[in-house]
mmCIF file of N, CA and C in Angstrom:
data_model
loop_
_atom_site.group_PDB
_atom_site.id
_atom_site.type_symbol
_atom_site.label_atom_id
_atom_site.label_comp_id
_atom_site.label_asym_id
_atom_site.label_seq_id
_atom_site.Cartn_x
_atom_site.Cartn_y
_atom_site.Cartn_z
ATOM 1 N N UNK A 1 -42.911 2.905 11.498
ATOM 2 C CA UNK A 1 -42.239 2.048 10.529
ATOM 3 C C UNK A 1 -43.085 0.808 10.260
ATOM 4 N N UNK A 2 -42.715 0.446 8.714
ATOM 5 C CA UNK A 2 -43.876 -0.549 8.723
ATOM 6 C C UNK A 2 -43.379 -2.622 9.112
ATOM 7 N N UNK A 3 -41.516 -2.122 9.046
ATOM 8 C CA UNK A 3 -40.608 -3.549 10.028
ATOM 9 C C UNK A 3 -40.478 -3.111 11.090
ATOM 10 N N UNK A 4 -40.769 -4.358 12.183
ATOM 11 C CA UNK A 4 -39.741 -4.030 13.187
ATOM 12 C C UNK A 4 -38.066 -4.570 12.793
ATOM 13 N N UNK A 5 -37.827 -3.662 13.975
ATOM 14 C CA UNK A 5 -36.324 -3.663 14.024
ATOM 15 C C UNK A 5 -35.406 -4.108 15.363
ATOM 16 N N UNK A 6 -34.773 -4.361 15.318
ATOM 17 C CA UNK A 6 -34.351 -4.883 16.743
ATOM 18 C C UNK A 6 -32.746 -3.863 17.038
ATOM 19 N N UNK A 7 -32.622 -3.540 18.528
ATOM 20 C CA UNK A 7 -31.630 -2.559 18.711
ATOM 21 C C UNK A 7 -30.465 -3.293 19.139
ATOM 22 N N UNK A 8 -29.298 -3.542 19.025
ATOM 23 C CA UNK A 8 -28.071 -4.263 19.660
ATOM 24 C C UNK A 8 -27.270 -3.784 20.484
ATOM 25 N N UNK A 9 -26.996 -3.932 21.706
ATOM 26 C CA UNK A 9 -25.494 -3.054 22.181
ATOM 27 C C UNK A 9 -24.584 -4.196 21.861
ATOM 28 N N UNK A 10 -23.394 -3.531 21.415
ATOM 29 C CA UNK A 10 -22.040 -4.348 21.781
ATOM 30 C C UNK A 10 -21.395 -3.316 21.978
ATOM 31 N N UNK A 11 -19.676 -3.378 22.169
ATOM 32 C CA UNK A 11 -18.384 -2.825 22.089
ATOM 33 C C UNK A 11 -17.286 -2.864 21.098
ATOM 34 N N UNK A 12 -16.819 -1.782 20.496
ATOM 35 C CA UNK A 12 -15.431 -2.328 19.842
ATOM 36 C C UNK A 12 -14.048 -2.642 19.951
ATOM 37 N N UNK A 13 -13.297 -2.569 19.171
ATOM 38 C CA UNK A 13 -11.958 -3.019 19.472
ATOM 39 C C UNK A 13 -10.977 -2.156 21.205
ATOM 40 N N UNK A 14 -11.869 -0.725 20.539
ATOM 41 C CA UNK A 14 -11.234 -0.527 22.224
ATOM 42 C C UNK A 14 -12.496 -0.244 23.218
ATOM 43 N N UNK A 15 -13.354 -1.095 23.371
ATOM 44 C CA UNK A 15 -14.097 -0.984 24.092
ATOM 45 C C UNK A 15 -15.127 0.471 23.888
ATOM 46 N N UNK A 16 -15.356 0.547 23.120
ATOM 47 C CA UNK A 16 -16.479 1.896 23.155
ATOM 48 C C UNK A 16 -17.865 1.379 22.970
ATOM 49 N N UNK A 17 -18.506 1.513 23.834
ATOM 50 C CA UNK A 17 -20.368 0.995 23.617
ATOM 51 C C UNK A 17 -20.974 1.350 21.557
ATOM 52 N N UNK A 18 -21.307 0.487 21.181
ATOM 53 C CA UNK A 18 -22.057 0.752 19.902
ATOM 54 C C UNK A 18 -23.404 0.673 19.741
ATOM 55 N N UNK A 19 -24.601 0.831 19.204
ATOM 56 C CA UNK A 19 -25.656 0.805 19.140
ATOM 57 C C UNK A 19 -25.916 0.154 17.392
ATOM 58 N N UNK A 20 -25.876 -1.155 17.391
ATOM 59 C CA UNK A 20 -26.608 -1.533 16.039
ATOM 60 C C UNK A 20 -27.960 -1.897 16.167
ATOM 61 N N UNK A 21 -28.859 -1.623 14.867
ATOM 62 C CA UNK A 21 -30.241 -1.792 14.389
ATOM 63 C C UNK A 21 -30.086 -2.202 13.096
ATOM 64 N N UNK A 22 -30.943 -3.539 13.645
ATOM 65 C CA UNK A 22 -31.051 -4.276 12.612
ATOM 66 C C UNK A 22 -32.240 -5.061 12.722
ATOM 67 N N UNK A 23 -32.943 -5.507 11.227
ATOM 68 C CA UNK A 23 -34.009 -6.201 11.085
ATOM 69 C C UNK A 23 -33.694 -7.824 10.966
ATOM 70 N N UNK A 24 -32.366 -8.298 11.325
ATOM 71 C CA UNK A 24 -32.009 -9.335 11.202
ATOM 72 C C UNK A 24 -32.658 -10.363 12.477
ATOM 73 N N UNK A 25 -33.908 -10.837 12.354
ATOM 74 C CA UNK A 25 -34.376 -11.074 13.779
ATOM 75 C C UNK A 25 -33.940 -12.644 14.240
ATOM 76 N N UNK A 26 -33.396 -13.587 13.202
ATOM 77 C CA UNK A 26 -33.210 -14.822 13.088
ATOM 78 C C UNK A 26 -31.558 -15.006 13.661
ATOM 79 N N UNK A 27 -30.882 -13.932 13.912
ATOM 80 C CA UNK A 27 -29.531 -13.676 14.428
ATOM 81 C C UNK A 27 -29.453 -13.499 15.922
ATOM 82 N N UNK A 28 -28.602 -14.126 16.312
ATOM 83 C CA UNK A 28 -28.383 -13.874 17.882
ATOM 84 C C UNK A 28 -27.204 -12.418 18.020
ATOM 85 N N UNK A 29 -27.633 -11.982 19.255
ATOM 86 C CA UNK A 29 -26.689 -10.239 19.212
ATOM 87 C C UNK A 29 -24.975 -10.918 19.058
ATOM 88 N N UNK A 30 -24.652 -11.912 19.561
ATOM 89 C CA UNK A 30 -23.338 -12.416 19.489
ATOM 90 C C UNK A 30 -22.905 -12.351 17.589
ATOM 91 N N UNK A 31 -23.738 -12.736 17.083
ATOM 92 C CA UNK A 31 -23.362 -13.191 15.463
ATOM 93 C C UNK A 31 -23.909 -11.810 14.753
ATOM 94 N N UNK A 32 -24.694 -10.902 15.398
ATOM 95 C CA UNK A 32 -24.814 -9.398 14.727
ATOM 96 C C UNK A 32 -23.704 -8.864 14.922
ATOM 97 N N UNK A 33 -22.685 -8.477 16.084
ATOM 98 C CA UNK A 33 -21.657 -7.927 16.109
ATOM 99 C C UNK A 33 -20.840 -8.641 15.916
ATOM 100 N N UNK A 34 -20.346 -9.923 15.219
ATOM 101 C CA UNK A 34 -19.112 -10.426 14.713
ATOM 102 C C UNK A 34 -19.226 -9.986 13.413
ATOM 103 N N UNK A 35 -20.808 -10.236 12.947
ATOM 104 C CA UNK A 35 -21.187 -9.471 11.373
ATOM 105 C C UNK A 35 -20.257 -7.742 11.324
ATOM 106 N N UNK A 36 -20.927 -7.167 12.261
ATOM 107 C CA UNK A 36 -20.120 -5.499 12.182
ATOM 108 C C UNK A 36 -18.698 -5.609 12.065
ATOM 109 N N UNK A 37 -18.270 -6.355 13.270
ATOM 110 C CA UNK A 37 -16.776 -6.498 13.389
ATOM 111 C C UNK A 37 -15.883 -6.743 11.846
ATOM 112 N N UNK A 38 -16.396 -8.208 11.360
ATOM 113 C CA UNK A 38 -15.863 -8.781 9.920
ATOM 114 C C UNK A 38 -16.277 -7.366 9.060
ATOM 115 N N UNK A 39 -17.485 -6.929 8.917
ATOM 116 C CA UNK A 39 -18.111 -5.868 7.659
ATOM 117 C C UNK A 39 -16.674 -4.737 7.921
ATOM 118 N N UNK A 40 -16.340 -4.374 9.201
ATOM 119 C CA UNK A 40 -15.135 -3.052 9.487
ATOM 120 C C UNK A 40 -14.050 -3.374 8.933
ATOM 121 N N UNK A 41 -13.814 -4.886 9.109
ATOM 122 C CA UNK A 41 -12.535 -4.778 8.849
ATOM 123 C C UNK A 41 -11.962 -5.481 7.421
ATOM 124 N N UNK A 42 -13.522 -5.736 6.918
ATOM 125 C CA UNK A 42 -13.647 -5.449 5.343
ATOM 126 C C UNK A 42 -12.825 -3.918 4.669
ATOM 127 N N UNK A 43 -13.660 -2.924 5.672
ATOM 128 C CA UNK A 43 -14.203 -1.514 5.240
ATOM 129 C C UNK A 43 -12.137 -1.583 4.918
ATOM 130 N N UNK A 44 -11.599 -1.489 6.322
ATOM 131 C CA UNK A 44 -10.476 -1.060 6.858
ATOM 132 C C UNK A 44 -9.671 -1.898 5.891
ATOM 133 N N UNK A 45 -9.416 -2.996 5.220
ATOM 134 C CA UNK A 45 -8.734 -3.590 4.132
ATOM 135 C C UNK A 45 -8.977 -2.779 2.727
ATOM 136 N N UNK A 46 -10.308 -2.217 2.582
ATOM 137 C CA UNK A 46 -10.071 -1.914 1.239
ATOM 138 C C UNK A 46 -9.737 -0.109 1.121
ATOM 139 N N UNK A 47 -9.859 0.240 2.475
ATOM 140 C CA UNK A 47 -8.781 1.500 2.515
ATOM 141 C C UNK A 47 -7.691 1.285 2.482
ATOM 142 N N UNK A 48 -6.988 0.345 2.765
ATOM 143 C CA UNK A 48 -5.559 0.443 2.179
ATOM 144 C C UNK A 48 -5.345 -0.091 1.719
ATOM 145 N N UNK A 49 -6.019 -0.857 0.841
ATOM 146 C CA UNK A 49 -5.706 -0.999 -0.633
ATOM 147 C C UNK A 49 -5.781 -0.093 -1.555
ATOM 148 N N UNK A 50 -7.128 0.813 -1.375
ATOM 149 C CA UNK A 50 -6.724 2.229 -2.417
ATOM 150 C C UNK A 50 -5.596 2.775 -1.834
ATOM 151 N N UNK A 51 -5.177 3.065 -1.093
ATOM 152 C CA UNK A 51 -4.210 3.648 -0.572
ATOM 153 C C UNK A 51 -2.691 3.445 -0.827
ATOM 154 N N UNK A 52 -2.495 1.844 -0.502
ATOM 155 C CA UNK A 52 -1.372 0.953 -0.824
ATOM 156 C C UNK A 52 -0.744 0.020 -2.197
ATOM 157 N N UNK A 53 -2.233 -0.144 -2.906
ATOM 158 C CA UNK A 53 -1.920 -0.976 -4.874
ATOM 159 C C UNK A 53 -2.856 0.243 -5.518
ATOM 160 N N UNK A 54 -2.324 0.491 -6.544
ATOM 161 C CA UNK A 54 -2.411 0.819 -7.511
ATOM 162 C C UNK A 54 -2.969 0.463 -8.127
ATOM 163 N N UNK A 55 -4.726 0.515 -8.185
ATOM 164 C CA UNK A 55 -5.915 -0.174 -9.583
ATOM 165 C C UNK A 55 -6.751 1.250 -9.268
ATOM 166 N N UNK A 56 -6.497 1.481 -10.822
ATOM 167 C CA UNK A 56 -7.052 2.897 -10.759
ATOM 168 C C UNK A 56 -8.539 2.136 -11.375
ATOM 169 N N UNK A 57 -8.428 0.966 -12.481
ATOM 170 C CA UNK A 57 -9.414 0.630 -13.151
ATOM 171 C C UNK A 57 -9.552 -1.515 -13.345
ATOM 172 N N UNK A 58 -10.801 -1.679 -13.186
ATOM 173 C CA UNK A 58 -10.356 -3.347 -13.427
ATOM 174 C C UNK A 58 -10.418 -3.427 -14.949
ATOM 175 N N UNK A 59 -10.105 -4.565 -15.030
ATOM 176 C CA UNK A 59 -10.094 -4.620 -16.935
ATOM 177 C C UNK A 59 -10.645 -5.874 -16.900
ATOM 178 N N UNK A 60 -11.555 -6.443 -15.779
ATOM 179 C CA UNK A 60 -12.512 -7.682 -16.477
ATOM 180 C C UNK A 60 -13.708 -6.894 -15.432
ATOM 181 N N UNK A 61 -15.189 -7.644 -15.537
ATOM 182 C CA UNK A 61 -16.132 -7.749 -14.658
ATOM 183 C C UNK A 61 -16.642 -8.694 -13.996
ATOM 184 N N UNK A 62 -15.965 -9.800 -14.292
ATOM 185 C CA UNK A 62 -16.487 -11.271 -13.355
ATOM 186 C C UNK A 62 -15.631 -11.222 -12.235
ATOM 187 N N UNK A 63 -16.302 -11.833 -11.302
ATOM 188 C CA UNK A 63 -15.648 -12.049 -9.528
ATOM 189 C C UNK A 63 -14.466 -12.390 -9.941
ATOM 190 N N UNK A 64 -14.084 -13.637 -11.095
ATOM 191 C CA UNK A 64 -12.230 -14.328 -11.099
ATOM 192 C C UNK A 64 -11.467 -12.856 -11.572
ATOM 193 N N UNK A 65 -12.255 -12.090 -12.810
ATOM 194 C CA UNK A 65 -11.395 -10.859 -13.138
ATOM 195 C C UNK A 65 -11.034 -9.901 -12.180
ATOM 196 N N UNK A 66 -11.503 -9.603 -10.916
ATOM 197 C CA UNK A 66 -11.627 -8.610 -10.563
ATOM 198 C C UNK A 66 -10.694 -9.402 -9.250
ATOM 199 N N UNK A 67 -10.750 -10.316 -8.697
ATOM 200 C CA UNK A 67 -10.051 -11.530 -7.743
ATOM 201 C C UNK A 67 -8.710 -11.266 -8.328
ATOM 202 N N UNK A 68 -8.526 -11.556 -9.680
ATOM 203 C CA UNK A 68 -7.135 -11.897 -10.075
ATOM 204 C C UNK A 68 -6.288 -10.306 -10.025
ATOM 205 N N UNK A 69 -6.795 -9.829 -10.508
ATOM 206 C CA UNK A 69 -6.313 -7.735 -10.893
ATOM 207 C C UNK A 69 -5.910 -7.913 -8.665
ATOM 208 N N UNK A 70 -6.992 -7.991 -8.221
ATOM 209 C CA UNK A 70 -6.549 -7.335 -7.020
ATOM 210 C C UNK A 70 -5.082 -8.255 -6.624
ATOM 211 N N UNK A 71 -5.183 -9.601 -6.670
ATOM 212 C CA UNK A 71 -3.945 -10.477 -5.927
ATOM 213 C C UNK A 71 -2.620 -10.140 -7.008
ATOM 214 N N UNK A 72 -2.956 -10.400 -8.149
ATOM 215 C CA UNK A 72 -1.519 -9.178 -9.050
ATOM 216 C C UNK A 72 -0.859 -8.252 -8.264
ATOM 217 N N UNK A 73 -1.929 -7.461 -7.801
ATOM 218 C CA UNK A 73 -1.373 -5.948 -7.287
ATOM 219 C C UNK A 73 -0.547 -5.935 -6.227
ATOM 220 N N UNK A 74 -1.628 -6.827 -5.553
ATOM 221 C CA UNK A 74 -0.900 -6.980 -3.843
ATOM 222 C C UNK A 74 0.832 -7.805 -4.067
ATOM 223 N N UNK A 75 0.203 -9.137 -4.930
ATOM 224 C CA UNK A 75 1.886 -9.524 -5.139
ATOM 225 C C UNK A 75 3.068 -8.818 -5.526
ATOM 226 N N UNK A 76 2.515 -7.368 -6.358
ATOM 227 C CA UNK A 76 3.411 -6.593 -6.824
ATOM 228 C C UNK A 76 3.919 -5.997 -5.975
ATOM 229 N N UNK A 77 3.007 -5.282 -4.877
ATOM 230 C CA UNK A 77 3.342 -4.669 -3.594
ATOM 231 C C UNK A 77 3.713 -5.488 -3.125
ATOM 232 N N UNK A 78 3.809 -6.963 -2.621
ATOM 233 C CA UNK A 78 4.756 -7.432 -1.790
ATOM 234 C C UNK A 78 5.751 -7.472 -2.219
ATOM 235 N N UNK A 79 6.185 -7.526 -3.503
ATOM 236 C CA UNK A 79 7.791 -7.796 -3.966
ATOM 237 C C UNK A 79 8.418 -6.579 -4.016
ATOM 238 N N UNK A 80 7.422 -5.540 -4.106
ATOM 239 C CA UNK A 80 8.192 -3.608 -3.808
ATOM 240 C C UNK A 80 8.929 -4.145 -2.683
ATOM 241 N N UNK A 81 7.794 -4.156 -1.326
ATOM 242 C CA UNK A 81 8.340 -4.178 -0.143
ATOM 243 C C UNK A 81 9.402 -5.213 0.162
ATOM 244 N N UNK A 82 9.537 -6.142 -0.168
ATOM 245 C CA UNK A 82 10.889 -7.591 -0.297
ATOM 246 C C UNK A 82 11.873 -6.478 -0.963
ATOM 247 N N UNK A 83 11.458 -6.255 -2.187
ATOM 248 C CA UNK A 83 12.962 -5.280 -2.582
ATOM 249 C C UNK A 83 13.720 -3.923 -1.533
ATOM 250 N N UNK A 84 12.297 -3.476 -0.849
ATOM 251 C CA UNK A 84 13.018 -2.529 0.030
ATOM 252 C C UNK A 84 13.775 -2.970 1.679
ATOM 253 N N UNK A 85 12.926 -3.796 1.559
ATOM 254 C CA UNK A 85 13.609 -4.864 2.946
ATOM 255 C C UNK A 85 15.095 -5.292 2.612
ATOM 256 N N UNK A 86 14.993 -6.161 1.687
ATOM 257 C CA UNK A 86 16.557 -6.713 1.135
ATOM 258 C C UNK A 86 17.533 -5.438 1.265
ATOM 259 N N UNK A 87 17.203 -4.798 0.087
ATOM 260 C CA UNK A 87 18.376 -3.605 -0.070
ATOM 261 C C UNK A 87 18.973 -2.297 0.447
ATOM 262 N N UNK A 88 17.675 -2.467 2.444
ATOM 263 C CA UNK A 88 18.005 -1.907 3.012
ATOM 264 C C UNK A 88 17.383 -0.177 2.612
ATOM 265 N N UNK A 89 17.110 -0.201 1.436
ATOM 266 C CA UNK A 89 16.935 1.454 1.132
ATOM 267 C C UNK A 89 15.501 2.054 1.585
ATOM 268 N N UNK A 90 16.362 3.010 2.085
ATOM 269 C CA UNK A 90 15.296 4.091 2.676
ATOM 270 C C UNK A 90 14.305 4.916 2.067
ATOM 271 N N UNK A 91 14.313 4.965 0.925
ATOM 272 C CA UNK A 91 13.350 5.434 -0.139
ATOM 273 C C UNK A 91 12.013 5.240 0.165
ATOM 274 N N UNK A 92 11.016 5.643 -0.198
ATOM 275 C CA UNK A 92 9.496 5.495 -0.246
ATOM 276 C C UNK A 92 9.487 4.059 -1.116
ATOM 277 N N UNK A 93 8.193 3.626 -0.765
ATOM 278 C CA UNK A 93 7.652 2.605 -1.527
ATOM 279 C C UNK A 93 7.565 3.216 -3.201
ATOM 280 N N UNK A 94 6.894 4.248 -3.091
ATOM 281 C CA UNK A 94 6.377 4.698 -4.201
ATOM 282 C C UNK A 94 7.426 5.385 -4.992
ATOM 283 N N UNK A 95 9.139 5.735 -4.801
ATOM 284 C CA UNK A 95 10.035 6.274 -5.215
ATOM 285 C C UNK A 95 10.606 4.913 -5.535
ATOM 286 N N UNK A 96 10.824 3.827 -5.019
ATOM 287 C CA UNK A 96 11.030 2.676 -5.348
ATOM 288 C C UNK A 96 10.103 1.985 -6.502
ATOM 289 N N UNK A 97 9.106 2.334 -6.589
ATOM 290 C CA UNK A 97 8.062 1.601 -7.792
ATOM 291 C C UNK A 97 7.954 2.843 -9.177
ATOM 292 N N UNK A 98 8.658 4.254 -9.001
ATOM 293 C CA UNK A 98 9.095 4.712 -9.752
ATOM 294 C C UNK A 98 10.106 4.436 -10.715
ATOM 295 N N UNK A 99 11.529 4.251 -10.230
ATOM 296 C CA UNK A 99 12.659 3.823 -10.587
ATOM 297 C C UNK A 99 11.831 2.880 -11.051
ATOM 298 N N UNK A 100 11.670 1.598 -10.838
ATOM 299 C CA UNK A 100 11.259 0.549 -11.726
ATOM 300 C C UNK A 100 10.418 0.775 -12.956
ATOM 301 N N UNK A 101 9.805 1.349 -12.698
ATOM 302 C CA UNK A 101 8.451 1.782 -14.187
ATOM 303 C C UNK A 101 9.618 2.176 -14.758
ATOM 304 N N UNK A 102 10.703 3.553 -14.359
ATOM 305 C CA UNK A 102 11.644 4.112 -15.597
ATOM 306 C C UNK A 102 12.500 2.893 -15.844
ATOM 307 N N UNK A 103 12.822 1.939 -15.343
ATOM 308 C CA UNK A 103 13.685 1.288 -15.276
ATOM 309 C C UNK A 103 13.444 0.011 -15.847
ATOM 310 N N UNK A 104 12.386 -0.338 -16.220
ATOM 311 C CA UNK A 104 11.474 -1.582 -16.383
ATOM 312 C C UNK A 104 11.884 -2.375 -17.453
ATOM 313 N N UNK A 105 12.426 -1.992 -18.904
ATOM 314 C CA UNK A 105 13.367 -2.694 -19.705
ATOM 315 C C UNK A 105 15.126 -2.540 -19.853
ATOM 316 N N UNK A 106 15.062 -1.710 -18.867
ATOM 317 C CA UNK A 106 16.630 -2.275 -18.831
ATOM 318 C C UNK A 106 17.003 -3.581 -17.763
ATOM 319 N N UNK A 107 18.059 -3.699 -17.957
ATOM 320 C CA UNK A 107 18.399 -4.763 -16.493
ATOM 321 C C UNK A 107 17.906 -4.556 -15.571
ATOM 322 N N UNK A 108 18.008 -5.846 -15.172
ATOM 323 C CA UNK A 108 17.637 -5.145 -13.135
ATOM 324 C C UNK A 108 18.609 -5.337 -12.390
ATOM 325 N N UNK A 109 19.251 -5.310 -12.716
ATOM 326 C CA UNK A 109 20.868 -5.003 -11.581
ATOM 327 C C UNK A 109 21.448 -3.692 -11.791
ATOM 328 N N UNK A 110 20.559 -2.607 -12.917
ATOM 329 C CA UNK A 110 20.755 -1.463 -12.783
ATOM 330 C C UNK A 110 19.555 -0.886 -11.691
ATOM 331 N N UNK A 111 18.743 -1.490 -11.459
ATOM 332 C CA UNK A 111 17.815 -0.986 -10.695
ATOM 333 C C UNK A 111 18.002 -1.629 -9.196
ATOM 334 N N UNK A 112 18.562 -2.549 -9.087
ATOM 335 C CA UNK A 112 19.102 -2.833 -8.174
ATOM 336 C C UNK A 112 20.025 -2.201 -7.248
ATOM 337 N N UNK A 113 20.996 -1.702 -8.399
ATOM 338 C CA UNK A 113 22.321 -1.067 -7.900
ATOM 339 C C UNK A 113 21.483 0.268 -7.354
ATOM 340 N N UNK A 114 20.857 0.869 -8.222
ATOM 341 C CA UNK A 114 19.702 2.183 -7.541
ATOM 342 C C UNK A 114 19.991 2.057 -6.068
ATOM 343 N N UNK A 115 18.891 0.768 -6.355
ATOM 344 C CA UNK A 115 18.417 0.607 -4.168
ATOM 345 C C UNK A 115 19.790 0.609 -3.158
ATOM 346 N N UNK A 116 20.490 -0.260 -3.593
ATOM 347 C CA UNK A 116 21.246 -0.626 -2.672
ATOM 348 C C UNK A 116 22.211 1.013 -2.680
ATOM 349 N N UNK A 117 22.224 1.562 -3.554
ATOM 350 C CA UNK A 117 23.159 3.015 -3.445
ATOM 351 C C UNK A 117 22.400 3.683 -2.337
ATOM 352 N N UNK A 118 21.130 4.112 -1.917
ATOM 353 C CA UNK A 118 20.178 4.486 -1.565
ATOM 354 C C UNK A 118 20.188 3.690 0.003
ATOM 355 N N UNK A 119 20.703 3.045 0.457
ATOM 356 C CA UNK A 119 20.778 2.341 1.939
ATOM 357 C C UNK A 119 20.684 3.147 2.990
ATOM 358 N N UNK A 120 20.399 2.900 4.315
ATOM 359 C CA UNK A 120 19.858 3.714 5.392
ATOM 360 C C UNK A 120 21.051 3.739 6.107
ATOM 361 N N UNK A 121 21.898 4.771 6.258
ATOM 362 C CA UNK A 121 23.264 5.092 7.649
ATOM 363 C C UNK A 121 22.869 3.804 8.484
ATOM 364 N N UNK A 122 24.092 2.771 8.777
ATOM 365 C CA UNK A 122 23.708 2.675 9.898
ATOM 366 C C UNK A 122 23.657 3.080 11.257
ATOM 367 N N UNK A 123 23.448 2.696 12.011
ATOM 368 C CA UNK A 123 22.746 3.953 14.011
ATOM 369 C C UNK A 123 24.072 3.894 14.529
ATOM 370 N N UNK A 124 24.527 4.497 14.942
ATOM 371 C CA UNK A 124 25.983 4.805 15.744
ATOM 372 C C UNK A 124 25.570 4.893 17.298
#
């Protein structure tokens, strides 16, 4: 090779030995594996975000457009989940954000009444 490279051990969250290589030679091994650590749990946030909001597509290309589309989404998903908390209903997230799309210009105390019809037995 025509860099050197430097080899790292650390551990992760449950203790399993890792092996990073890196040409970062101005880094101490302490601040290479907080780098991995933060980069994972980058990785691990934006899997469930595809997973959890709904952006199939952004509709700007600057950092604020693409900043703003994602915190929309998430706020939207938090107020799903507030609505399913409140009204008790056992429904999916995503059977809950259904009803609303069909439901989206009528009232919302018809969509309301939905959830709360929809409530979880309580445990005997």
């Amino acid at each position: 090779m025509k860099h050197v490279l430097r080899l790292i051990e650390t551990t992760d969250s449950q203790r399993n030995s890792l092996l990073l290589i890196t040409n970062r030679l101005e880094l101490s091994a302490q601040e290479i594996s907080e780098m991995y650590r933060s980069r994972w749990a980058i990785e691990i946030f934006f899997k469930w975000l595809k997973q959890h909001v709904k952006i199939t597509s952004f509709y700007g290309k600057s950092q604020e457009a693409v900043l703003n589309q994602v915190f929309i989404a998430l706020i939207a998903f938090c107020l799903l989940l507030l609505a399913k908390i409140f009204s008790a209903c056992q429904e999916s997230l995503l059977q809950i954000y259904r009803w609303l799309r069909v439901l989206l210009w009528e009232d919302s105390q018809i969509w309301w009444e939905l959830l709360t019809s929809k409530r979880r037995k309580p445990d005997t």
